[in-house]
Each structure stands twice: as structure tokens, then as C-alpha cells.
């Protein structure tokens, strides 16, 4: 075997390997050049790099302001001091939240819940821990911030309801969007990802009740955005100020409500009373009062209400979370008698037609009682309304017939749907024989007609509908419709109400006379409500309180009707003392009226749930509200204009 | 066969002046680039990272210069087998009592210091193979039987390292070992057979030896799987950074992918990406050029050395460096799967730097004593 020259082989192969190595290094360079050349044309890597580092952050828009008809701010955005945590920057969330809790004097339970809530949210954006801090608490946190890594203290615009319980129902409240809201937005092609992104922002609130919910689109405004530079963990590193788009405040809304009257209405419900009051302009339909008692503080909901307070509200038998003005459905009781009266007139019942009330009416093998056991004696329409005589209306109902009564009731707004822009408006029910056959699978009987005559049985109306009925009685049979929003984008002034066909002024006049009697004639069931102690100036006609000096001036009067409606089988409470009856079985007290008598302008309806007699309970509340309404006479004052309100808001901002 | 002194420098001053200062200069340049990049990794602050890198290099460089000056190749020849055996023993110890970090058992705890025996093996394999061929009768180099010992010498540590698992280091040892065998004169027939066997072995390894995450990386690399947030995320972000860098880069401290942490492992395995992102294609080319120069200088040393041990050891070190640089840079641009090989001298972390610098201490020493030539005999 020849001696191999190892050195020569080595040198050859080393040279070969060097070439290979150089080629490999070249390949690396070529590959890098290729990546860059690709990018030169497609920009795909540049775009990906930008996509990585730039992120769009939503700026929640300030919500539109809600004003009363004269410009009083009922719902606004105000500075709220908050402490929040950025999870990404925190090592031990429990520990740091616990320390924040100690600084603010909050319980360990608070910290436990806050940690659970925060864990469910974004890791990179601040998650609020506690909102609504006082200036002092805010400062205490600020001083300690250097040692609280990951904690931020900042001020944010948050919805505030300065009058708290007063507008809990008509205006409602906003809340943080729920997961369901986000999902719904994603499913809705009209909303989609951008709306979902907006909803996920922890600063964003959406309307959940009342007008806040109904006018969400108008109020929420337009989100702004910031183009921020983020690192791989999504932590903001800087902002491209040129790309910033400021948010646009939501449009303001002017309501028909008169704040002074709304406040008086809420104050006149007793602390343990449950009910609703509605005041309406009988020509424009403007709702001056939309009150429901008991109220609650809508501010509790803005930053998330705790479980226990919510449970208390939700399970309260007086149902504070319900807007009883539009969702409470009650048997109208005797307030229905005007409808029966008109129907009877239409059926040809003469003014001279009278019945004799001996305390009961025997029909179909049983006795139908009058509320007054001793009876009323001879009653014509006027007196029957004034005394609320049941026996008269049993017979009037028989003469008018249920179909006619139902038709008149519907003309006067009972059972009619009114769109006020708030959710959950209920329509009530005016049953007639057709409805009865279809829904109860049994024929209409005469007994039902008798019950119909006194507003009992299956029928149900809302306080709003009672107010509409009173308004249409007061305005001589014009189909005025209620409204809650005076001015907002897309809201137009309502047309002049038209006269309702088939409603004869002469019939209306008889019924209205009866209502006048209720409030102003001896023996009228509504005398307590009727005595307003107001007189009007002989020249200007302006209502002023009665004083010894102005006794000679003409009184300001109202016409109305009381109602006491059973909530359980007729007669079940008979003979029992009011105080021995369980609250939820007590009669509902109702009162509806319009005024002033000499020149009607306002209608009012009051319902007090399980309050007992309408004359004693609902009447005085209605009196107080009506008295204030006639004194203020809001229809005569110039309402605020949204444009000028918004311009002052802007200049303040 | 041992080494006989030729016309070699004898005084210390003479040795220092005849050190290969070209190699030293390139190494310093690379390490300084490392310091520069770690300053950028720290977002432009003198944190521990750039300082540690610089100090670590300075200390190791001093030791390298001292070692290169006082130890001549005979020392390295003498410890080649003991070093290899020791490293193998430590690898077995790792298997038995190793420390597990991040799912891999690579470390041995010796009091306060924990070390990776697989790093010793990178030098050990080169020296042991160089010694084997140095002492082998040149006529038997091509014989099939004489291939068995080096084959086993490579297989034993590679099997242990694969089991840790550390695919990158295993590959590196295989490549460096084969390079030394090839340079020693392995017959082309065997080289051809080896390629076939290697392909079969790769297939076998893919199916039966690789761990799940390693297979994922290979799959993503081969385009068999799409996983931009898993195994593919690193490479995707790296390609974005390199692709968007342009010829001159985004500027020092200005790399958005690096500075905003989209690029993972930017201080270790993906530092080359950061260099390209901030200094562009030209910056990348400069770094590759420096590494190529370092390899070329090592090859030059190998070509000039008279003894086969010197030639093979110097070339083996050059091959090891080439493997490091190639695997690392090819990995960050998606040419090979992500296997976790740092860029020596620049990536943060002492082991790769130490391995390569010990290698170059040997190269410098071989260069200093290049006229030593092989003579027959039992050691010296």
C-alpha cells in the first residue's frame, strides 16, 4: 500500500470545505436579501412589524346629557376618581389589591371579589378596582403609588345622576356591558367587531334601563381612538399623537319632564308607599311627571352594583326596579266609569235615566254589591260618577254592552301601546267578548259585563294610560299621545291631536260634569283631592295660593275620579278592617283628573298599590301634584332648546 | 506518534509577539459587537447584561492568551483522551443526577457552579479525533476497521446529548466530528455511504428519537404544520424583523421587533436578527464576514501546521465555529429548524463563548508552534 500523503489530502479537503463553508455563508446572506427583496415589493414584513407594534385603543366617548324641559341637567358625565390595576405589571395580584383595600379601608371580602373580577378582564389595560373615590381617598392612593407596582389612579368620565332616586325610572341607568352584550354585538352584522371592541373597553357604559337604554344610540356618542405603540405584552409604550381621533360626545336629549314637578311627585309618595304618578299636557302629550315609587339610586348601577344591595332591590315586594307608570298594570276600578258612562250615552241612555241604588243589584242569581252597603238611592249619570255608584254602572254597562265599552276604552287610550322610548312599556288589556272567547275558551256572561261596568275583572291599565284617558277627556276627545322626549336627533314634534270619531262633545260634557262633581260638590268622593286652595288672578288668570285677601277671586278647580280596585276576588276583603289585611291583598288606590276646570291643560293619574281607598290615599297625592302643576303652569313657560343647551355644555368643556 | 519541537519560539516575549493577532483582533471585534447589542437589548442602559458580557470576554480572553502562550500543542495532545473520557463520564453523570431546567436535563451542579458537560465534549471530540488520526498509521486511514473507533467516539456522546434532549449540540458534535474524519482522509466511498445512512438516520430520528417539541419545530420548518404562536412564532417574528430591516436597518436602539419584545430570545439565540434589524443587511453581512474571517484564519493555521494533530485540531475548531454560526443564522431566517444554538462571542451566556475561545486558545497555540511535526513514538 503506497504511503498516503495525509497532509496533501488534508489540504485538498480543507480547501473544499472552505469553499462549502463560504457557500453556506453566502446562502445565508442571499436568503436575507431575498426576505428583504420580497418585502420591497409586498411590504408584508413591514406591515407585519407595524401590525405588531401599533395598536388602536378606544377612547370612550362622553355620554350625552339628559335635560328636563327647562334645561336642568338630570343625567351627566362627571369626573370620577378611580383606582385601577394593570395585571401585566403586577407580580402578586392578591397582595397588591389587599394593600389597596387597606389604604381605602375596605374589607378582605372586597379584595377577594376585586381579584376575581380583575382576573376576568384584560391583562394589559387598566381594570378598575374601586370607583367613586373621594378626593381624600384618591390622594391617599396617589401618595402610595410608588410602592404599588401595577396600580394606577386616574380620573375618568362617569355617568352621574344628580337627583338620584327621582329619575331612576324614566331615565334608568347605565351599566358596564356584559359578556352577553359583547356577544350580541358580534352576532349583529350591523354592529360587529368594532362595536364589540368598544364594549370591551372598561370605561364604556351602556344604557340598561329607562331612556338610557331606549336612547342608547343617541346618547352614546362616537368612540375616539388612539394609535399607540405597544410591546409584545400589549403594554403601551407611547402614542402617535397625529393619529389620535378624539371621541364625540353623545347628543343631548331634552325631556318633557318638569324637574320641579317630578321632584314634588316623588316627595309625595310616602316612604312605605308603592305606586306611580303621571302628569301630562293634554294638548301636546308632554309627560311632565313620570314618577314611580319607591325609587332607587341609579348611581349604584353605574360602576356595578354589589350582589346584596341588588338582591334587596330585586326581591323587594314593592318592586322599586319597576317603572310602575308604564309597566304597572292595574284594574282601573271606578276610574273606568267615565268610559262606561260615554258608552252608555252612545247606546242612547238619556240624562234623565236613573237607577235606584239600594246597596246591591241582583243579577244572574246573585247580588252584585255597591261599595256603599246602604245604597245611594236614586242616581243619574252625574250623581253616579260623583258618588261612584256601582249599581248605576252595573246597569249602564248592561245597556251599553261590553263591545261598545271596550271600543270607547280603546279610543281613550286604555290598552293602547305608547312608545315613549323606554323599554318595557306594557299595553294593559281591555278584554271584550271576542278576546274572552279566544283566550279563555268560554263565553262572555252578563256577570262579566257587570264587573266591566266598575272596571274590575280581567282588564288592566297602566297609570300612563289612565293619564292619557284623563287627557282625552279633558281635551274634549282629541287623541293626544304621550311623549317623554321633547328634543333629540330624529325626534320630531308630534302632529296636532285629532278629534276622535264618534265621541260627541255632549256625551263628554256629561261625564266631565260628573268628574267635576267628584272633586267639587258635596258628597263627591274626590273632595279631598279637589280642594286645591288655589285661586286665579282676575286679569292674568295666573293661579296663586288662596289667602284671606284673595278669597273673592275665582277658585282654580280640577275634575277627577277616584278608584278603589280589588286585587283579589271581589268581596274577599269585605267586612275586614284594612289593617288586618295582608299588604299584597289590599285594594289598589287610584285617582285620575284633569285641570284647571275653567281651561283644562293638564291631566294626572296616580296609583298607589295596595293603598286602600282611592279617595283617601291616591287623591291627596294627586292633589299635591296637581296643585303644584297648576301653580307652576309649565305649559306657559318657554322650554329650553337643545341647541343652546349643547352650546353652553361645549363651551364649558 | 508524538510531537517534536521544530523551530519554535522559546522565550515568552517571542511567543507573545508571534501570537496570531489577526485572530485575536477579530474575536475582540465580535465580542465588542456583543457588548453593543446587549446594550441595545437593555434598551440603551448599562445594565448587568452588556457589562457582564464585556467582562466575561475580557477575563476569558486573558486566560486564552495565557494558555496559548504557555501551553503548547503537546499539552492538548496529551489531554485529548482524558478530556474526552472525562466529558463522557460527566455526560453519563448528567443522565444519572442531572439538573432539569425547562424540560431539559443538561446541567450538573457542582457546589455553586452548574456546568454543561456537553460543552466540554465539543472541544473533547475535536481533540480526541485529531489525536486518533494523528496516531493512526496513514495507510490505515481508509480501512473500514479504523473507522469504527471514531464512529463510536462520536455516537456515544451524541446519544447521551440527544437524550437530554439537546438537538443543537448533538448536531454540532456530529458535524464537527464528521468534519475532522473527512479532513483526516476518510474515503469518498464511506462519505457517500454515510450520507445515505445519515438520511436514513434522520428519518429514524424524526420518528423515534425526537421529542414532541423538537418534531413540532421540524414540522413547522418543513411547512407541514402552521403554528404562528407556537414553534413558528420565533421564526416568524425573526423573519418579520429581518425582512423589514432594509439595507441599513432601523438604526441602533430603534429595532421595533427587538425593542418591543416581539422578537423572543433576542439576547441569546436570536441576537443575529436584532443585529440585522438595527444595522440592516449590511450589518448582518459584516458580522458574517467577521466570522468567516475567523474561520479562514483558523483554516490558515491548519494549513500551515506541520503536524496532523495541529491541522485536524485547528480545522476542527474552525468547523465547530462554522457549525455554530451556520446553524444559528440559518435558524433565525428559517432555513433550518429552531434548535437552540447561540451565536458565539455575541449571544449572551458564557458557555458558547467559552467553548469557542478554548478552541481558539488551542488554535493560537498550534499556530505558535506550527513547526512542531509528528514523529513516531509513544507520547513524548
mmCIF file of N, CA, C and O in Angstrom, chain B residues 88-99 105-108 117 159-165:
data_model
loop_
_atom_site.group_PDB
_atom_site.id
_atom_site.type_symbol
_atom_site.label_atom_id
_atom_site.label_comp_id
_atom_site.label_asym_id
_atom_site.label_seq_id
_atom_site.Cartn_x
_atom_site.Cartn_y
_atom_site.Cartn_z
ATOM 1 N N UNK B 88 -17.269 12.513 28.707
ATOM 2 C CA UNK B 88 -18.234 11.421 28.531
ATOM 3 C C UNK B 88 -18.770 10.965 29.882
ATOM 4 O O UNK B 88 -19.975 10.738 30.059
ATOM 5 N N UNK B 89 -17.844 10.883 30.851
ATOM 6 C CA UNK B 89 -18.240 10.474 32.200
ATOM 7 C C UNK B 89 -19.253 11.463 32.788
ATOM 8 O O UNK B 89 -20.268 11.076 33.375
ATOM 9 N N UNK B 90 -18.945 12.749 32.596
ATOM 10 C CA UNK B 90 -19.854 13.779 33.106
ATOM 11 C C UNK B 90 -21.225 13.684 32.413
ATOM 12 O O UNK B 90 -22.262 13.890 33.049
ATOM 13 N N UNK B 91 -21.216 13.375 31.119
ATOM 14 C CA UNK B 91 -22.498 13.230 30.403
ATOM 15 C C UNK B 91 -23.318 12.090 30.991
ATOM 16 O O UNK B 91 -24.540 12.192 31.118
ATOM 17 N N UNK B 92 -22.618 11.022 31.364
ATOM 18 C CA UNK B 92 -23.334 9.906 31.998
ATOM 19 C C UNK B 92 -23.867 10.350 33.361
ATOM 20 O O UNK B 92 -24.992 10.031 33.745
ATOM 21 N N UNK B 93 -23.036 11.137 34.068
ATOM 22 C CA UNK B 93 -23.465 11.662 35.364
ATOM 23 C C UNK B 93 -24.719 12.539 35.218
ATOM 24 O O UNK B 93 -25.624 12.485 36.043
ATOM 25 N N UNK B 94 -24.747 13.330 34.172
ATOM 26 C CA UNK B 94 -25.925 14.169 33.907
ATOM 27 C C UNK B 94 -27.153 13.279 33.771
ATOM 28 O O UNK B 94 -28.220 13.552 34.315
ATOM 29 N N UNK B 95 -26.944 12.203 33.044
ATOM 30 C CA UNK B 95 -28.035 11.262 32.832
ATOM 31 C C UNK B 95 -28.557 10.741 34.165
ATOM 32 O O UNK B 95 -29.760 10.590 34.371
ATOM 33 N N UNK B 96 -27.634 10.529 35.112
ATOM 34 C CA UNK B 96 -27.993 9.930 36.395
ATOM 35 C C UNK B 96 -28.490 10.986 37.387
ATOM 36 O O UNK B 96 -29.509 10.798 38.041
ATOM 37 N N UNK B 97 -27.731 12.099 37.467
ATOM 38 C CA UNK B 97 -28.018 13.055 38.543
ATOM 39 C C UNK B 97 -28.087 14.488 38.030
ATOM 40 O O UNK B 97 -27.713 15.426 38.728
ATOM 41 N N UNK B 98 -28.545 14.639 36.824
ATOM 42 C CA UNK B 98 -28.543 15.978 36.232
ATOM 43 C C UNK B 98 -29.626 16.873 36.789
ATOM 44 O O UNK B 98 -30.587 16.426 37.410
ATOM 45 N N UNK B 99 -29.449 18.158 36.535
ATOM 46 C CA UNK B 99 -30.388 19.173 36.958
ATOM 47 C C UNK B 99 -31.307 19.462 35.773
ATOM 48 O O UNK B 99 -30.837 19.634 34.655
ATOM 49 N N UNK B 105 -32.485 18.103 30.697
ATOM 50 C CA UNK B 105 -31.506 17.774 31.728
ATOM 51 C C UNK B 105 -30.120 17.916 31.121
ATOM 52 O O UNK B 105 -29.622 17.019 30.463
ATOM 53 N N UNK B 106 -29.532 19.107 31.281
ATOM 54 C CA UNK B 106 -28.246 19.382 30.653
ATOM 55 C C UNK B 106 -27.194 19.781 31.659
ATOM 56 O O UNK B 106 -26.035 19.873 31.345
ATOM 57 N N UNK B 107 -27.630 20.069 32.868
ATOM 58 C CA UNK B 107 -26.713 20.713 33.798
ATOM 59 C C UNK B 107 -26.294 19.774 34.920
ATOM 60 O O UNK B 107 -27.067 18.943 35.366
ATOM 61 N N UNK B 108 -25.078 19.976 35.370
ATOM 62 C CA UNK B 108 -24.576 19.266 36.532
ATOM 63 C C UNK B 108 -24.254 20.305 37.587
ATOM 64 O O UNK B 108 -23.560 21.286 37.304
ATOM 65 N N UNK B 117 -21.773 19.598 30.689
ATOM 66 C CA UNK B 117 -20.690 18.733 30.181
ATOM 67 C C UNK B 117 -20.701 18.645 28.661
ATOM 68 O O UNK B 117 -19.648 18.412 28.054
ATOM 69 N N UNK B 159 -25.502 10.284 21.485
ATOM 70 C CA UNK B 159 -26.676 9.581 22.000
ATOM 71 C C UNK B 159 -27.078 10.160 23.360
ATOM 72 O O UNK B 159 -28.259 10.420 23.624
ATOM 73 N N UNK B 160 -26.066 10.367 24.217
ATOM 74 C CA UNK B 160 -26.364 10.897 25.549
ATOM 75 C C UNK B 160 -26.956 12.311 25.462
ATOM 76 O O UNK B 160 -27.888 12.665 26.187
ATOM 77 N N UNK B 161 -26.386 13.114 24.558
ATOM 78 C CA UNK B 161 -26.837 14.510 24.466
ATOM 79 C C UNK B 161 -28.247 14.583 23.853
ATOM 80 O O UNK B 161 -29.075 15.396 24.278
ATOM 81 N N UNK B 162 -28.505 13.726 22.883
ATOM 82 C CA UNK B 162 -29.849 13.689 22.297
ATOM 83 C C UNK B 162 -30.896 13.368 23.355
ATOM 84 O O UNK B 162 -32.043 13.800 23.278
ATOM 85 N N UNK B 163 -30.450 12.567 24.334
ATOM 86 C CA UNK B 163 -31.402 12.124 25.341
ATOM 87 C C UNK B 163 -31.708 13.200 26.378
ATOM 88 O O UNK B 163 -32.669 13.105 27.124
ATOM 89 N N UNK B 164 -30.866 14.266 26.390
ATOM 90 C CA UNK B 164 -31.043 15.278 27.451
ATOM 91 C C UNK B 164 -32.382 16.027 27.403
ATOM 92 O O UNK B 164 -32.931 16.298 28.478
ATOM 93 N N UNK B 165 -32.932 16.538 26.393
ATOM 94 C CA UNK B 165 -32.503 16.487 24.996
ATOM 95 C C UNK B 165 -31.889 17.815 24.579
ATOM 96 O O UNK B 165 -32.324 18.857 25.016
#
